[in-house]
Amino acid sequence: MAVVNLRDIHVNFTGTVLLDGVSLRIEPGERVCLLGRNGEGKSTLLSVIHGTLTPDDGSVDYARGARVAMLPQEVPGDLDGRIYDIVADGLGKIGAHLSAYHQAANQLAMADGDQTALVARLEHAQHSLEDAGGWPHHQTIQAALSHLKLDGDAPFASLSGGMKRRTLLARALVSQPDLLILDEPTNHLDIESITWLEDFLLRQNAALLFVTHDRAFLRRLATRIVELDRGNLYSWECDYATYVERKEADLAAEAKQNHNFDRKLAEEEAWIRQGIKARRTRNMGRVRELIKLREERRARRERGGTARMVIQEAERTGKLVIEATDLCFGFGDTPLIGGFSTTIIRGDKVGLIGPNGAGKTTLLKLLLGEIAPQTGSVRHGVNLQVVYFDQLRDQLDEAKSARDNVADGNDFIDIGGRRKHVMGYLKDFLFPPDRARVPVSVLSGGERNRLLLAKLFMRPSNVLVMDEPTNDLDAETLDLLEELLMDYPGTLLLVSHDREFLNNVVTSTIAFEAHGVVAEYVGGYDDWLRQRPASPAQPEKTCRAKEQTSRTATRKKLSYRDKYDLEQKREALKGLPARIETLESEQTTLQARMSEPDYYKTPGETMAADQTRLEAIEQELENAYGTWEELEAALEGVQLD
């Protein structure tokens, strides 16, 4: 018998049909992944199945005695207490006994003086747990707290939004339901926690219904895929790769069918508008058929557009982007980064992986020069234009609309030197006019991520720094972002826990191993798994804040000849930017001429000369950037008396 059976469910929000007569059966032990674009109504469907939302029409039937637990996307505002108590609450009465035991044990451990009453309370809690058979649940709670990196004694109210969702995930996992519903469970989890969650769910006998953007998570867990598309639910009895192929074929067939329908409708509309002679001999059956065609066309729900994101490219950097030497940073006696060195050159795509709290964001700030290392040094190349995607979305003003966040009250924005209306630009990021005008605070997580991408991609860059950009994005937007980053000609620094995204995008990986050890590997996540050592190494250095010796204190006294050479280098450096600008302008003009439709009519000797000059400009620019880097390195920290 099915754990849950949905029949002809209808849900309509403010005129928008989210669920249009959908039906779904989930059998015991099934692991069903629900897919669909942002805003299609996936979370609404999950809430209907969980029972927290009553549909407008239809029925939801459960197996007798079936228990349903859910991890919602939004954190309820009425939860209070310690993490352990909230997690244990998922077990009902047994959870109350566990909370009482946990509280008594903690108070006894901290008590001074007479402890008779506390010992009695602890013994009573122990007996209650034994009578209820609750000790195995205590171990399950401890395992969940440990693997999700939660402090059971911390107050829930003090947690960040991500840590609150971890707590709710732990509560859902330990409740041992017959149907477990998870809405984006991997958000805010590091790779270690995600792989533990996969293993945990694979060991369970409960039916599972989940929404996720993590394709590796989906591939490993799902036994069936269901898709919510324009109010209808479709079931796919296949793996994810096969689903993608079949879905593309279905969309192509649908587009062809719609094209043929629209052509027939246009022909019939032309016929009905013919002159008086045609109206006297009109076939009334054909008229009735036309009326039916019109009604069918009005009832058709068009598929939403595809995001058309474009990254604005700045002038390129020099060959060297960042050179870090023997970086060391930590807090007190806790090393985050111990003696790490790397060289990042133009075009590198570097992924950063490691547990939450390991120091990935700290390393980004060290490499960008936003914070200073305790020891070691960071050197930047020339002409860096950095765009930073912040996982906390601090660059968005939640009180303002999406439109005002992007255009600050203006109607037009500048994109690549061209004026574009802000509403048209936001439409490229799948914001219809009504969503573009509401405050950011009411947008979904996926919409906020797309809005931040829209805001950042307005600015030209040659170095992209992205800290967890994939959270809450639907599969199509995620695929597009992946393609954009793969084709991006600049340098990319990417923090992500999405294993497939890392595999597809990055060319090298910086991994936080343990004890402050940070190591660099060639390739993506799977390549790191193959190359990493069996046992983590110890850092070569411990992090101790040391007084930095200034370059001026240690520099040697310069001779007259040294001063003259340095002055010459300084003058040469002053003229380089103008020289580079002239070369790049000539390069742009030449490339534009060679791209003109009639260029093929140009005489062969002229075409050859143009190609030769284009190659020469490329080499001159390479030499100019190299000279710039050499001169800056030679003059770094030098002061002439």
XYZ file of C-alpha atoms in Angstrom, residues 280-633:
354
model
C -22.307 33.538 -47.594
C -20.880 30.095 -48.216
C -19.207 29.671 -44.837
C -18.937 26.140 -43.408
C -20.452 26.471 -39.900
C -18.711 23.300 -38.776
C -15.399 24.951 -39.664
C -16.440 28.020 -37.656
C -17.162 25.875 -34.609
C -13.752 24.209 -35.020
C -12.106 27.634 -35.113
C -13.822 28.597 -31.850
C -12.445 25.420 -30.254
C -8.955 26.236 -31.540
C -9.145 29.705 -29.996
C -10.193 28.278 -26.629
C -7.380 25.721 -26.723
C -4.829 28.440 -27.521
C -6.035 30.614 -24.623
C -5.777 27.663 -22.228
C -2.193 26.812 -23.218
C 0.396 27.544 -20.515
C 3.633 28.629 -22.106
C 6.890 27.441 -20.637
C 8.791 30.247 -18.962
C 11.798 31.731 -20.702
C 15.368 30.611 -20.190
C 17.778 32.847 -18.295
C 20.121 34.782 -20.590
C 22.955 35.670 -18.270
C 26.086 37.298 -19.688
C 29.275 38.110 -17.781
C 30.740 41.513 -18.666
C 34.427 41.053 -19.431
C 37.045 43.644 -18.489
C 40.431 44.132 -20.119
C 42.556 41.155 -19.354
C 45.039 40.940 -16.532
C 48.714 40.234 -16.845
C 49.820 36.618 -16.922
C 50.326 36.559 -13.139
C 47.132 37.137 -11.139
C 48.019 36.159 -7.554
C 51.215 34.827 -6.010
C 50.983 33.718 -2.367
C 54.090 32.683 -0.467
C 54.106 30.792 2.846
C 50.769 32.185 4.086
C 49.968 31.582 7.719
C 46.807 32.618 9.543
C 44.905 31.453 12.592
C 43.149 32.442 15.786
C 45.116 31.943 18.989
C 46.571 28.451 18.958
C 44.117 27.285 16.254
C 45.769 27.327 12.820
C 43.481 27.812 9.827
C 46.182 28.094 7.206
C 49.737 26.988 7.840
C 52.482 27.789 5.340
C 50.411 27.747 2.134
C 51.865 28.884 -1.195
C 50.293 29.071 -4.644
C 50.625 30.844 -7.969
C 47.433 31.666 -9.885
C 47.829 32.727 -13.492
C 45.393 34.265 -15.962
C 42.635 31.851 -16.985
C 42.983 29.510 -13.996
C 39.737 28.230 -12.492
C 40.448 27.289 -8.897
C 38.013 25.493 -6.594
C 38.224 25.715 -2.783
C 36.822 22.784 -0.799
C 36.790 21.892 2.859
C 34.529 21.610 5.918
C 32.450 24.586 7.027
C 34.571 26.787 9.256
C 37.850 25.443 7.857
C 38.866 28.859 6.516
C 37.864 28.933 2.839
C 36.414 32.453 2.972
C 39.401 33.563 5.060
C 41.793 32.275 2.394
C 39.844 34.148 -0.287
C 40.219 37.381 1.681
C 43.939 36.728 2.173
C 44.438 36.119 -1.549
C 42.484 39.263 -2.431
C 44.396 41.375 0.085
C 41.308 42.169 2.185
C 43.053 40.878 5.311
C 46.766 40.577 6.030
C 48.440 37.235 6.755
C 50.158 36.759 10.084
C 53.203 35.606 8.167
C 53.893 35.216 4.469
C 53.105 37.494 1.553
C 50.640 37.983 -1.310
C 51.548 39.658 -4.596
C 48.965 40.699 -7.179
C 49.377 41.014 -10.916
C 48.395 44.076 -12.893
C 44.988 45.376 -13.981
C 42.897 43.155 -11.673
C 39.165 43.928 -11.750
C 37.516 41.682 -9.170
C 33.816 40.834 -8.809
C 32.912 39.029 -5.567
C 29.799 36.837 -5.101
C 29.152 36.712 -1.348
C 27.313 33.618 -0.076
C 25.543 35.744 2.580
C 24.206 38.084 -0.142
C 25.232 41.112 1.941
C 25.424 43.167 -1.267
C 21.619 43.059 -1.553
C 19.445 45.583 0.298
C 16.461 43.524 1.457
C 14.279 46.606 1.945
C 14.652 47.603 -1.717
C 13.118 45.952 -4.762
C 15.095 43.855 -7.225
C 14.868 46.748 -9.669
C 16.294 49.284 -7.206
C 19.064 46.903 -6.123
C 20.251 46.712 -9.717
C 19.526 50.227 -11.021
C 19.229 52.317 -7.820
C 16.043 54.018 -9.029
C 17.158 54.557 -12.643
C 15.268 53.272 -15.678
C 18.356 52.403 -17.705
C 21.660 50.721 -16.887
C 24.938 50.488 -18.783
C 25.799 46.977 -19.979
C 29.003 46.627 -21.963
C 28.843 50.252 -23.092
C 25.200 50.001 -24.194
C 22.115 51.387 -22.451
C 19.507 48.814 -21.528
C 16.214 49.175 -19.689
C 16.476 47.680 -16.216
C 13.264 45.649 -16.598
C 14.572 44.085 -19.797
C 17.843 43.246 -18.067
C 16.055 41.651 -15.101
C 13.863 39.672 -17.502
C 17.076 38.015 -18.739
C 17.486 36.737 -15.172
C 13.875 35.440 -15.090
C 12.353 38.361 -13.169
C 8.909 39.277 -14.549
C 7.785 42.860 -13.822
C 5.754 41.942 -10.730
C 8.694 40.116 -9.079
C 11.143 42.874 -10.041
C 9.126 45.385 -8.006
C 8.667 43.483 -4.711
C 11.154 43.847 -1.817
C 14.082 41.443 -1.829
C 12.960 40.208 1.608
C 10.004 38.348 0.043
C 12.002 36.714 -2.764
C 12.892 33.022 -2.600
C 16.463 31.879 -2.081
C 16.847 31.040 -5.769
C 15.518 34.454 -6.806
C 17.953 36.199 -4.452
C 20.853 34.277 -5.913
C 19.782 35.198 -9.446
C 19.390 38.839 -8.394
C 22.901 38.926 -6.948
C 24.225 37.411 -10.174
C 22.354 40.093 -12.130
C 23.855 42.834 -9.974
C 27.402 41.521 -10.171
C 27.398 40.636 -13.870
C 26.691 44.296 -14.701
C 30.265 45.095 -13.697
C 33.174 44.213 -16.007
C 35.583 41.743 -14.433
C 38.645 39.707 -15.201
C 38.708 37.952 -11.798
C 35.510 36.302 -10.539
C 35.327 35.238 -6.895
C 32.242 33.139 -6.145
C 31.431 31.911 -2.630
C 28.665 29.274 -2.806
C 26.841 30.605 -5.900
C 24.792 27.446 -6.579
C 22.505 27.397 -3.512
C 18.779 27.405 -4.407
C 19.318 27.669 -8.170
C 17.108 25.458 -10.342
C 18.720 22.947 -12.674
C 18.437 25.061 -15.843
C 19.932 28.201 -14.270
C 22.646 26.068 -12.687
C 23.529 24.564 -16.071
C 23.695 28.033 -17.646
C 25.920 29.398 -14.864
C 28.155 26.367 -15.272
C 28.539 27.026 -19.010
C 29.247 30.726 -18.407
C 32.023 29.963 -15.932
C 33.531 27.283 -18.158
C 33.735 29.786 -21.044
C 34.832 32.740 -18.881
C 38.231 33.915 -20.200
C 39.287 35.494 -16.914
C 40.354 33.909 -13.624
C 37.872 32.171 -11.309
C 38.090 31.450 -7.572
C 35.148 29.225 -6.600
C 33.996 27.991 -3.186
C 31.382 25.269 -3.590
C 30.099 22.073 -1.996
C 28.478 21.000 -5.278
C 30.734 18.148 -6.387
C 29.485 17.926 -9.970
C 29.736 21.692 -10.410
C 33.368 21.565 -9.229
C 34.164 18.642 -11.533
C 32.767 20.464 -14.560
C 34.185 23.949 -13.938
C 37.516 24.049 -12.097
C 40.972 23.188 -13.384
C 42.625 22.914 -9.969
C 41.505 22.468 -6.370
C 42.722 23.956 -3.092
C 41.678 21.578 -0.311
C 41.624 22.168 3.444
C 42.838 18.869 4.851
C 43.238 19.136 8.647
C 45.218 20.995 11.328
C 45.732 24.018 9.061
C 47.120 21.976 6.163
C 46.022 23.447 2.824
C 47.122 21.648 -0.344
C 46.611 22.189 -4.063
C 45.650 19.496 -6.576
C 45.141 19.344 -10.329
C 41.534 18.911 -11.460
C 38.151 18.928 -9.713
C 36.558 17.134 -6.775
C 36.910 13.567 -8.105
C 40.552 14.264 -9.017
C 41.169 15.459 -5.438
C 39.658 12.227 -4.069
C 42.113 10.199 -6.163
C 45.170 12.285 -5.287
C 44.720 13.137 -1.609
C 46.991 11.386 0.898
C 45.638 8.524 2.998
C 46.472 10.365 6.235
C 46.504 14.163 6.518
C 49.888 15.809 6.896
C 50.851 18.112 9.728
C 51.429 21.784 8.934
C 55.002 22.823 8.485
C 54.373 25.932 10.597
C 52.120 26.970 13.423
C 50.313 30.290 13.178
C 51.741 32.876 15.512
C 51.201 36.550 15.030
C 54.589 38.031 14.379
C 55.544 41.622 14.116
C 56.143 42.195 10.444
C 59.517 43.652 9.661
C 59.054 46.561 7.318
C 60.794 46.565 3.990
C 62.142 50.014 4.648
C 63.869 48.856 7.843
C 65.733 46.089 6.081
C 66.452 47.606 2.727
C 70.042 48.156 1.863
C 71.476 51.578 1.097
C 71.115 52.339 -2.602
C 74.075 53.444 -4.709
C 73.853 56.275 -7.254
C 73.715 53.680 -10.068
C 70.877 51.771 -8.303
C 68.877 54.979 -7.915
C 69.386 55.866 -11.581
C 68.229 52.385 -12.712
C 65.156 52.563 -10.475
C 64.238 56.008 -11.793
C 64.464 54.665 -15.339
C 62.202 51.738 -14.441
C 59.714 54.064 -12.791
C 59.541 56.232 -15.900
C 59.115 53.149 -18.079
C 56.273 51.961 -15.829
C 54.453 55.290 -16.165
C 54.276 54.940 -19.936
C 53.103 51.322 -20.043
C 49.348 51.811 -19.372
C 49.022 54.262 -22.279
C 51.007 51.907 -24.532
C 48.765 48.959 -23.577
C 45.623 51.045 -24.122
C 46.807 52.040 -27.608
C 47.564 48.419 -28.532
C 44.213 47.150 -27.241
C 42.366 49.899 -29.120
C 44.135 48.944 -32.336
C 43.398 45.276 -31.639
C 39.670 45.991 -31.147
C 39.456 48.054 -34.333
C 41.266 45.415 -36.360
C 39.125 42.569 -35.005
C 35.944 44.533 -35.753
C 37.032 45.140 -39.360
C 37.944 41.493 -39.860
C 34.510 40.462 -38.515
C 32.539 42.574 -41.005
C 30.295 40.593 -43.416
C 32.048 41.983 -46.527
C 35.572 41.392 -45.237
C 35.915 38.332 -47.474
C 36.029 40.735 -50.475
C 39.243 42.271 -49.137
C 42.343 41.557 -51.288
C 44.328 38.565 -50.124
C 47.516 40.547 -49.398
C 45.526 42.926 -47.150
C 43.952 40.014 -45.280
C 47.383 38.472 -44.727
C 48.772 41.787 -43.477
C 45.844 42.200 -41.088
C 46.376 38.707 -39.684
C 50.112 39.315 -39.278
C 49.480 42.606 -37.478
C 46.870 41.002 -35.195
C 49.359 38.329 -34.150
C 52.038 40.998 -33.597
C 49.693 43.038 -31.374
C 48.938 39.936 -29.327
C 52.667 39.355 -28.759
C 53.314 43.034 -27.974
C 50.516 43.016 -25.392
C 51.922 39.849 -23.821
C 55.368 41.475 -23.610
C 53.918 44.722 -22.231
C 52.040 42.943 -19.461
C 55.116 40.891 -18.634
C 57.251 44.041 -18.438
C 54.634 45.697 -16.218
C 54.772 42.777 -13.778
C 58.584 42.765 -13.755
C 58.809 46.515 -13.146
C 56.199 46.430 -10.359
C 58.022 43.547 -8.703
